[in-house]
PDB file of C-alpha atoms in Angstrom:
ATOM      1  CA  UNK A   1     -72.903  -4.363 -50.056  1.00 51.00           C
ATOM      2  CA  UNK A   2     -69.187  -3.904 -50.635  1.00 53.00           C
ATOM      3  CA  UNK A   3     -67.882  -0.521 -49.559  1.00 69.00           C
ATOM      4  CA  UNK A   4     -65.188   0.781 -51.870  1.00 80.00           C
ATOM      5  CA  UNK A   5     -63.359   4.004 -52.652  1.00 76.00           C
ATOM      6  CA  UNK A   6     -65.751   5.015 -55.442  1.00 80.00           C
ATOM      7  CA  UNK A   7     -68.789   4.753 -53.173  1.00 86.00           C
ATOM      8  CA  UNK A   8     -66.968   6.669 -50.434  1.00 89.00           C
ATOM      9  CA  UNK A   9     -66.175   9.500 -52.879  1.00 90.00           C
ATOM     10  CA  UNK A  10     -69.785   9.513 -54.095  1.00 92.00           C
ATOM     11  CA  UNK A  11     -70.968   9.747 -50.455  1.00 92.00           C
ATOM     12  CA  UNK A  12     -68.619  12.708 -49.874  1.00 93.00           C
ATOM     13  CA  UNK A  13     -69.843  14.396 -53.058  1.00 93.00           C
ATOM     14  CA  UNK A  14     -73.513  13.813 -52.182  1.00 95.00           C
ATOM     15  CA  UNK A  15     -72.880  15.181 -48.648  1.00 96.00           C
ATOM     16  CA  UNK A  16     -71.215  18.281 -50.126  1.00 95.00           C
ATOM     17  CA  UNK A  17     -74.167  18.871 -52.445  1.00 96.00           C
ATOM     18  CA  UNK A  18     -76.681  18.327 -49.625  1.00 96.00           C
ATOM     19  CA  UNK A  19     -74.848  20.951 -47.539  1.00 96.00           C
ATOM     20  CA  UNK A  20     -74.889  23.333 -50.530  1.00 95.00           C
ATOM     21  CA  UNK A  21     -78.637  22.783 -50.935  1.00 96.00           C
ATOM     22  CA  UNK A  22     -79.257  23.223 -47.188  1.00 96.00           C
ATOM     23  CA  UNK A  23     -77.267  26.459 -47.310  1.00 94.00           C
ATOM     24  CA  UNK A  24     -79.538  27.768 -50.075  1.00 94.00           C
ATOM     25  CA  UNK A  25     -82.659  26.673 -48.153  1.00 94.00           C
ATOM     26  CA  UNK A  26     -81.359  28.398 -45.016  1.00 92.00           C
ATOM     27  CA  UNK A  27     -80.592  31.556 -47.021  1.00 90.00           C
ATOM     28  CA  UNK A  28     -84.179  31.559 -48.321  1.00 90.00           C
ATOM     29  CA  UNK A  29     -85.701  30.864 -44.900  1.00 89.00           C
ATOM     30  CA  UNK A  30     -83.471  33.210 -42.897  1.00 85.00           C
ATOM     31  CA  UNK A  31     -85.636  36.353 -43.299  1.00 82.00           C
ATOM     32  CA  UNK A  32     -88.635  34.388 -41.973  1.00 81.00           C
ATOM     33  CA  UNK A  33     -86.598  32.840 -39.152  1.00 79.00           C
ATOM     34  CA  UNK A  34     -85.293  36.250 -38.127  1.00 76.00           C
ATOM     35  CA  UNK A  35     -88.709  37.885 -38.117  1.00 76.00           C
ATOM     36  CA  UNK A  36     -90.550  34.820 -36.830  1.00 72.00           C
ATOM     37  CA  UNK A  37     -88.835  34.793 -33.465  1.00 68.00           C
ATOM     38  CA  UNK A  38     -86.847  31.591 -34.108  1.00 71.00           C
ATOM     39  CA  UNK A  39     -83.638  33.056 -32.688  1.00 68.00           C
ATOM     40  CA  UNK A  40     -85.177  34.556 -29.548  1.00 66.00           C
ATOM     41  CA  UNK A  41     -83.324  33.132 -26.564  1.00 63.00           C
ATOM     42  CA  UNK A  42     -81.135  30.894 -28.775  1.00 65.00           C
ATOM     43  CA  UNK A  43     -77.410  30.759 -29.568  1.00 58.00           C
ATOM     44  CA  UNK A  44     -76.468  33.613 -27.193  1.00 63.00           C
ATOM     45  CA  UNK A  45     -78.003  36.188 -29.561  1.00 68.00           C
ATOM     46  CA  UNK A  46     -79.436  39.372 -28.097  1.00 70.00           C
ATOM     47  CA  UNK A  47     -82.846  40.345 -29.452  1.00 66.00           C
ATOM     48  CA  UNK A  48     -81.542  43.616 -30.968  1.00 70.00           C
ATOM     49  CA  UNK A  49     -78.834  41.689 -32.891  1.00 71.00           C
ATOM     50  CA  UNK A  50     -81.207  39.253 -34.607  1.00 72.00           C
ATOM     51  CA  UNK A  51     -81.604  41.381 -37.813  1.00 74.00           C
ATOM     52  CA  UNK A  52     -77.788  41.340 -38.123  1.00 81.00           C
ATOM     53  CA  UNK A  53     -77.766  37.557 -38.528  1.00 82.00           C
ATOM     54  CA  UNK A  54     -78.854  37.903 -42.171  1.00 85.00           C
ATOM     55  CA  UNK A  55     -75.963  40.078 -43.450  1.00 88.00           C
ATOM     56  CA  UNK A  56     -73.539  37.957 -41.399  1.00 88.00           C
ATOM     57  CA  UNK A  57     -74.867  34.722 -42.911  1.00 90.00           C
ATOM     58  CA  UNK A  58     -74.977  36.068 -46.476  1.00 92.00           C
ATOM     59  CA  UNK A  59     -71.407  37.373 -46.171  1.00 93.00           C
ATOM     60  CA  UNK A  60     -70.362  33.982 -44.780  1.00 93.00           C
ATOM     61  CA  UNK A  61     -72.062  32.236 -47.735  1.00 94.00           C
ATOM     62  CA  UNK A  62     -69.598  33.730 -50.263  1.00 95.00           C
ATOM     63  CA  UNK A  63     -66.416  31.999 -48.998  1.00 95.00           C
ATOM     64  CA  UNK A  64     -68.434  28.975 -47.877  1.00 95.00           C
ATOM     65  CA  UNK A  65     -69.797  28.381 -51.377  1.00 96.00           C
ATOM     66  CA  UNK A  66     -66.407  29.011 -52.969  1.00 96.00           C
ATOM     67  CA  UNK A  67     -65.060  26.271 -50.657  1.00 96.00           C
ATOM     68  CA  UNK A  68     -67.978  23.902 -51.270  1.00 96.00           C
ATOM     69  CA  UNK A  69     -67.869  24.277 -55.076  1.00 97.00           C
ATOM     70  CA  UNK A  70     -64.087  23.745 -55.018  1.00 96.00           C
ATOM     71  CA  UNK A  71     -64.581  20.691 -52.790  1.00 96.00           C
ATOM     72  CA  UNK A  72     -67.157  19.320 -55.223  1.00 96.00           C
ATOM     73  CA  UNK A  73     -64.733  19.794 -58.120  1.00 96.00           C
ATOM     74  CA  UNK A  74     -61.934  18.173 -56.080  1.00 95.00           C
ATOM     75  CA  UNK A  75     -64.121  15.147 -55.340  1.00 95.00           C
ATOM     76  CA  UNK A  76     -65.110  14.922 -59.026  1.00 94.00           C
ATOM     77  CA  UNK A  77     -61.396  14.815 -59.923  1.00 94.00           C
ATOM     78  CA  UNK A  78     -60.777  12.094 -57.296  1.00 92.00           C
ATOM     79  CA  UNK A  79     -63.666  10.130 -58.818  1.00 91.00           C
ATOM     80  CA  UNK A  80     -61.893  10.342 -62.204  1.00 91.00           C
ATOM     81  CA  UNK A  81     -58.709   8.980 -60.517  1.00 88.00           C
ATOM     82  CA  UNK A  82     -56.948  12.335 -60.994  1.00 89.00           C
ATOM     83  CA  UNK A  83     -55.659  12.727 -57.444  1.00 89.00           C
ATOM     84  CA  UNK A  84     -52.187  14.247 -57.308  1.00 90.00           C
ATOM     85  CA  UNK A  85     -52.516  16.990 -59.924  1.00 92.00           C
ATOM     86  CA  UNK A  86     -51.640  20.678 -59.985  1.00 93.00           C
ATOM     87  CA  UNK A  87     -55.358  21.454 -60.446  1.00 95.00           C
ATOM     88  CA  UNK A  88     -56.208  19.709 -57.159  1.00 95.00           C
ATOM     89  CA  UNK A  89     -53.428  21.595 -55.364  1.00 96.00           C
ATOM     90  CA  UNK A  90     -55.005  24.830 -56.635  1.00 96.00           C
ATOM     91  CA  UNK A  91     -58.465  23.692 -55.461  1.00 96.00           C
ATOM     92  CA  UNK A  92     -57.102  22.861 -51.995  1.00 96.00           C
ATOM     93  CA  UNK A  93     -55.432  26.272 -51.846  1.00 96.00           C
ATOM     94  CA  UNK A  94     -58.746  27.930 -52.778  1.00 97.00           C
ATOM     95  CA  UNK A  95     -60.604  25.937 -50.075  1.00 97.00           C
ATOM     96  CA  UNK A  96     -57.940  26.859 -47.518  1.00 97.00           C
ATOM     97  CA  UNK A  97     -58.150  30.586 -48.334  1.00 97.00           C
ATOM     98  CA  UNK A  98     -61.948  30.374 -48.390  1.00 96.00           C
ATOM     99  CA  UNK A  99     -61.785  28.928 -44.855  1.00 96.00           C
ATOM    100  CA  UNK A 100     -59.622  31.858 -43.739  1.00 97.00           C
ATOM    101  CA  UNK A 101     -62.046  34.289 -45.415  1.00 96.00           C
ATOM    102  CA  UNK A 102     -64.990  32.557 -43.699  1.00 96.00           C
ATOM    103  CA  UNK A 103     -63.092  32.806 -40.396  1.00 96.00           C
ATOM    104  CA  UNK A 104     -62.616  36.548 -40.976  1.00 96.00           C
ATOM    105  CA  UNK A 105     -66.334  37.015 -41.733  1.00 94.00           C
ATOM    106  CA  UNK A 106     -67.255  35.016 -38.621  1.00 94.00           C
ATOM    107  CA  UNK A 107     -64.795  36.964 -36.457  1.00 94.00           C
ATOM    108  CA  UNK A 108     -66.279  40.260 -37.702  1.00 92.00           C
ATOM    109  CA  UNK A 109     -69.776  38.850 -37.086  1.00 89.00           C
ATOM    110  CA  UNK A 110     -68.927  37.903 -33.517  1.00 87.00           C
ATOM    111  CA  UNK A 111     -70.583  41.163 -32.368  1.00 82.00           C
ATOM    112  CA  UNK A 112     -73.872  39.412 -33.213  1.00 81.00           C
ATOM    113  CA  UNK A 113     -73.079  36.410 -31.056  1.00 80.00           C
ATOM    114  CA  UNK A 114     -70.003  35.048 -29.305  1.00 83.00           C
ATOM    115  CA  UNK A 115     -70.845  31.684 -30.956  1.00 84.00           C
ATOM    116  CA  UNK A 116     -69.559  33.132 -34.252  1.00 87.00           C
ATOM    117  CA  UNK A 117     -66.185  33.804 -32.651  1.00 91.00           C
ATOM    118  CA  UNK A 118     -65.897  30.145 -31.641  1.00 92.00           C
ATOM    119  CA  UNK A 119     -66.813  29.195 -35.230  1.00 92.00           C
ATOM    120  CA  UNK A 120     -64.161  31.638 -36.523  1.00 94.00           C
ATOM    121  CA  UNK A 121     -61.511  29.826 -34.466  1.00 96.00           C
ATOM    122  CA  UNK A 122     -62.687  26.465 -35.851  1.00 95.00           C
ATOM    123  CA  UNK A 123     -62.642  27.846 -39.435  1.00 95.00           C
ATOM    124  CA  UNK A 124     -59.098  29.183 -38.930  1.00 96.00           C
ATOM    125  CA  UNK A 125     -57.963  25.809 -37.587  1.00 96.00           C
ATOM    126  CA  UNK A 126     -59.637  24.106 -40.567  1.00 94.00           C
ATOM    127  CA  UNK A 127     -57.914  26.521 -42.978  1.00 96.00           C
ATOM    128  CA  UNK A 128     -54.506  25.752 -41.464  1.00 97.00           C
ATOM    129  CA  UNK A 129     -55.081  21.990 -41.742  1.00 97.00           C
ATOM    130  CA  UNK A 130     -56.147  22.407 -45.384  1.00 96.00           C
ATOM    131  CA  UNK A 131     -53.077  24.522 -46.066  1.00 96.00           C
ATOM    132  CA  UNK A 132     -50.887  21.721 -44.705  1.00 96.00           C
ATOM    133  CA  UNK A 133     -52.812  19.256 -46.883  1.00 95.00           C
ATOM    134  CA  UNK A 134     -52.244  21.512 -49.893  1.00 96.00           C
ATOM    135  CA  UNK A 135     -48.493  21.519 -49.138  1.00 96.00           C
ATOM    136  CA  UNK A 136     -48.547  17.708 -48.906  1.00 96.00           C
ATOM    137  CA  UNK A 137     -50.409  17.456 -52.217  1.00 94.00           C
ATOM    138  CA  UNK A 138     -47.932  19.851 -53.870  1.00 94.00           C
ATOM    139  CA  UNK A 139     -45.026  17.677 -52.658  1.00 95.00           C
ATOM    140  CA  UNK A 140     -46.838  14.544 -53.877  1.00 94.00           C
ATOM    141  CA  UNK A 141     -47.433  16.103 -57.313  1.00 93.00           C
ATOM    142  CA  UNK A 142     -43.717  16.909 -57.545  1.00 91.00           C
ATOM    143  CA  UNK A 143     -42.755  13.361 -56.489  1.00 91.00           C
ATOM    144  CA  UNK A 144     -45.212  11.858 -58.956  1.00 89.00           C
ATOM    145  CA  UNK A 145     -43.869  14.045 -61.738  1.00 87.00           C
ATOM    146  CA  UNK A 146     -40.307  13.004 -60.862  1.00 87.00           C
ATOM    147  CA  UNK A 147     -41.278   9.347 -60.746  1.00 88.00           C
ATOM    148  CA  UNK A 148     -43.091   9.688 -64.081  1.00 86.00           C
ATOM    149  CA  UNK A 149     -39.957  11.205 -65.622  1.00 88.00           C
ATOM    150  CA  UNK A 150     -37.630   8.542 -64.232  1.00 89.00           C
ATOM    151  CA  UNK A 151     -36.925   6.229 -67.152  1.00 88.00           C
TER     152      UNK A 151
ATOM    153  CA  UNK B   1     -30.484  20.547 -66.092  1.00 64.00           C
ATOM    154  CA  UNK B   2     -26.691  20.071 -65.971  1.00 85.00           C
ATOM    155  CA  UNK B   3     -26.762  16.527 -67.324  1.00 88.00           C
ATOM    156  CA  UNK B   4     -27.422  16.085 -71.039  1.00 88.00           C
ATOM    157  CA  UNK B   5     -28.061  12.847 -72.884  1.00 89.00           C
ATOM    158  CA  UNK B   6     -26.621  12.203 -76.334  1.00 89.00           C
ATOM    159  CA  UNK B   7     -28.644   9.138 -77.199  1.00 90.00           C
ATOM    160  CA  UNK B   8     -29.564  10.488 -80.647  1.00 89.00           C
ATOM    161  CA  UNK B   9     -25.869  10.895 -81.511  1.00 90.00           C
ATOM    162  CA  UNK B  10     -25.099   7.310 -80.506  1.00 89.00           C
ATOM    163  CA  UNK B  11     -28.225   6.089 -82.318  1.00 90.00           C
ATOM    164  CA  UNK B  12     -27.042   7.788 -85.489  1.00 91.00           C
ATOM    165  CA  UNK B  13     -23.565   6.277 -85.093  1.00 90.00           C
ATOM    166  CA  UNK B  14     -24.997   2.786 -84.575  1.00 89.00           C
ATOM    167  CA  UNK B  15     -27.680   3.338 -87.265  1.00 90.00           C
ATOM    168  CA  UNK B  16     -30.504   2.206 -85.018  1.00 90.00           C
ATOM    169  CA  UNK B  17     -34.060   3.555 -85.100  1.00 90.00           C
ATOM    170  CA  UNK B  18     -35.869   4.899 -82.030  1.00 90.00           C
ATOM    171  CA  UNK B  19     -38.569   2.225 -82.155  1.00 90.00           C
ATOM    172  CA  UNK B  20     -35.981  -0.523 -82.503  1.00 91.00           C
ATOM    173  CA  UNK B  21     -33.863   0.779 -79.609  1.00 92.00           C
ATOM    174  CA  UNK B  22     -36.921   1.236 -77.395  1.00 92.00           C
ATOM    175  CA  UNK B  23     -37.992  -2.362 -78.043  1.00 92.00           C
ATOM    176  CA  UNK B  24     -34.477  -3.688 -77.394  1.00 91.00           C
ATOM    177  CA  UNK B  25     -34.036  -1.904 -74.057  1.00 91.00           C
ATOM    178  CA  UNK B  26     -37.602  -2.609 -72.943  1.00 91.00           C
ATOM    179  CA  UNK B  27     -39.003   0.913 -72.682  1.00 91.00           C
ATOM    180  CA  UNK B  28     -41.772   2.606 -74.615  1.00 92.00           C
ATOM    181  CA  UNK B  29     -40.939   4.871 -77.588  1.00 92.00           C
ATOM    182  CA  UNK B  30     -42.554   7.711 -75.596  1.00 92.00           C
ATOM    183  CA  UNK B  31     -40.110   7.179 -72.727  1.00 91.00           C
ATOM    184  CA  UNK B  32     -37.190   6.991 -75.138  1.00 91.00           C
ATOM    185  CA  UNK B  33     -38.361  10.291 -76.573  1.00 92.00           C
ATOM    186  CA  UNK B  34     -38.334  11.785 -73.036  1.00 91.00           C
ATOM    187  CA  UNK B  35     -34.723  10.627 -72.666  1.00 90.00           C
ATOM    188  CA  UNK B  36     -33.726  11.927 -76.109  1.00 89.00           C
ATOM    189  CA  UNK B  37     -35.303  15.334 -75.506  1.00 88.00           C
ATOM    190  CA  UNK B  38     -33.626  15.830 -72.098  1.00 86.00           C
ATOM    191  CA  UNK B  39     -37.016  15.882 -70.370  1.00 88.00           C
ATOM    192  CA  UNK B  40     -36.138  13.029 -67.987  1.00 89.00           C
ATOM    193  CA  UNK B  41     -35.600  13.834 -64.304  1.00 88.00           C
ATOM    194  CA  UNK B  42     -33.668  10.624 -63.616  1.00 90.00           C
ATOM    195  CA  UNK B  43     -32.455   7.467 -65.325  1.00 91.00           C
ATOM    196  CA  UNK B  44     -32.437   4.021 -63.738  1.00 92.00           C
ATOM    197  CA  UNK B  45     -29.182   2.048 -63.713  1.00 94.00           C
ATOM    198  CA  UNK B  46     -31.062  -0.779 -65.452  1.00 93.00           C
ATOM    199  CA  UNK B  47     -32.093   1.570 -68.306  1.00 92.00           C
ATOM    200  CA  UNK B  48     -28.575   3.000 -68.558  1.00 93.00           C
ATOM    201  CA  UNK B  49     -27.140  -0.522 -68.564  1.00 94.00           C
ATOM    202  CA  UNK B  50     -29.546  -1.583 -71.349  1.00 93.00           C
ATOM    203  CA  UNK B  51     -28.751   1.564 -73.354  1.00 93.00           C
ATOM    204  CA  UNK B  52     -24.987   0.977 -73.058  1.00 93.00           C
ATOM    205  CA  UNK B  53     -25.411  -2.690 -73.981  1.00 93.00           C
ATOM    206  CA  UNK B  54     -27.535  -2.010 -77.073  1.00 92.00           C
ATOM    207  CA  UNK B  55     -25.562   1.011 -78.247  1.00 91.00           C
ATOM    208  CA  UNK B  56     -22.289  -0.693 -77.399  1.00 91.00           C
ATOM    209  CA  UNK B  57     -20.912   2.282 -75.502  1.00 91.00           C
ATOM    210  CA  UNK B  58     -19.948   3.553 -72.050  1.00 92.00           C
ATOM    211  CA  UNK B  59     -22.219   5.760 -69.851  1.00 92.00           C
ATOM    212  CA  UNK B  60     -19.826   8.643 -70.508  1.00 92.00           C
ATOM    213  CA  UNK B  61     -20.545   8.368 -74.243  1.00 90.00           C
ATOM    214  CA  UNK B  62     -24.211   9.209 -73.756  1.00 90.00           C
ATOM    215  CA  UNK B  63     -24.118  11.368 -70.603  1.00 90.00           C
ATOM    216  CA  UNK B  64     -22.542  14.797 -70.463  1.00 89.00           C
ATOM    217  CA  UNK B  65     -22.286  17.201 -67.563  1.00 90.00           C
ATOM    218  CA  UNK B  66     -22.451  20.903 -68.359  1.00 86.00           C
ATOM    219  CA  UNK B  67     -22.094  23.524 -65.635  1.00 81.00           C
ATOM    220  CA  UNK B  68     -25.224  25.646 -65.896  1.00 74.00           C
ATOM    221  CA  UNK B  69     -24.388  27.913 -62.912  1.00 68.00           C
TER     222      UNK B  69
END
């Protein structure tokens, strides 16, 4: 089987949608996991903090889903060969800010478990990288526009 | 932008249509329209050379600098 760009984009889009679906499944199962003793002795979470996992996760879901939906739309645009466009720059900016928002939620949630603080640092790092990517895309859009208008 | 193109003026003087000029200089009518409407960000020397050749003029006849500051 030949591996090409289209298949790679489809794989990325399918992965994004699987993560979105898993997030929904986890959101539905979380009350049972919290009450069922799943978290006891796991992920550095004290027993009295287990009920706090739910609000932390649901708050985290908001920026996470904003980022995932934007990523899905970005991949759909790449699939249509619309790569360096102002719309994609906007989507990257949204994903970057969503990462920062997720990092803030995780940092606030670090009272539940120190693991969340480590995740907050990773999310911040991810947001910075995406911001740099957004700047690169914006420069590329400008260059493409200039090249298009060079007769 | 500070540089303005007066292709339409030269076209009128030489009595040449946009489609005809575009075909003669090897660009699309859409691109010629971009040049005529001052929407272009840059012009290649090859395009300028072809324009001057077909309109029988000098670059200064079709390009004008105006200080916008």
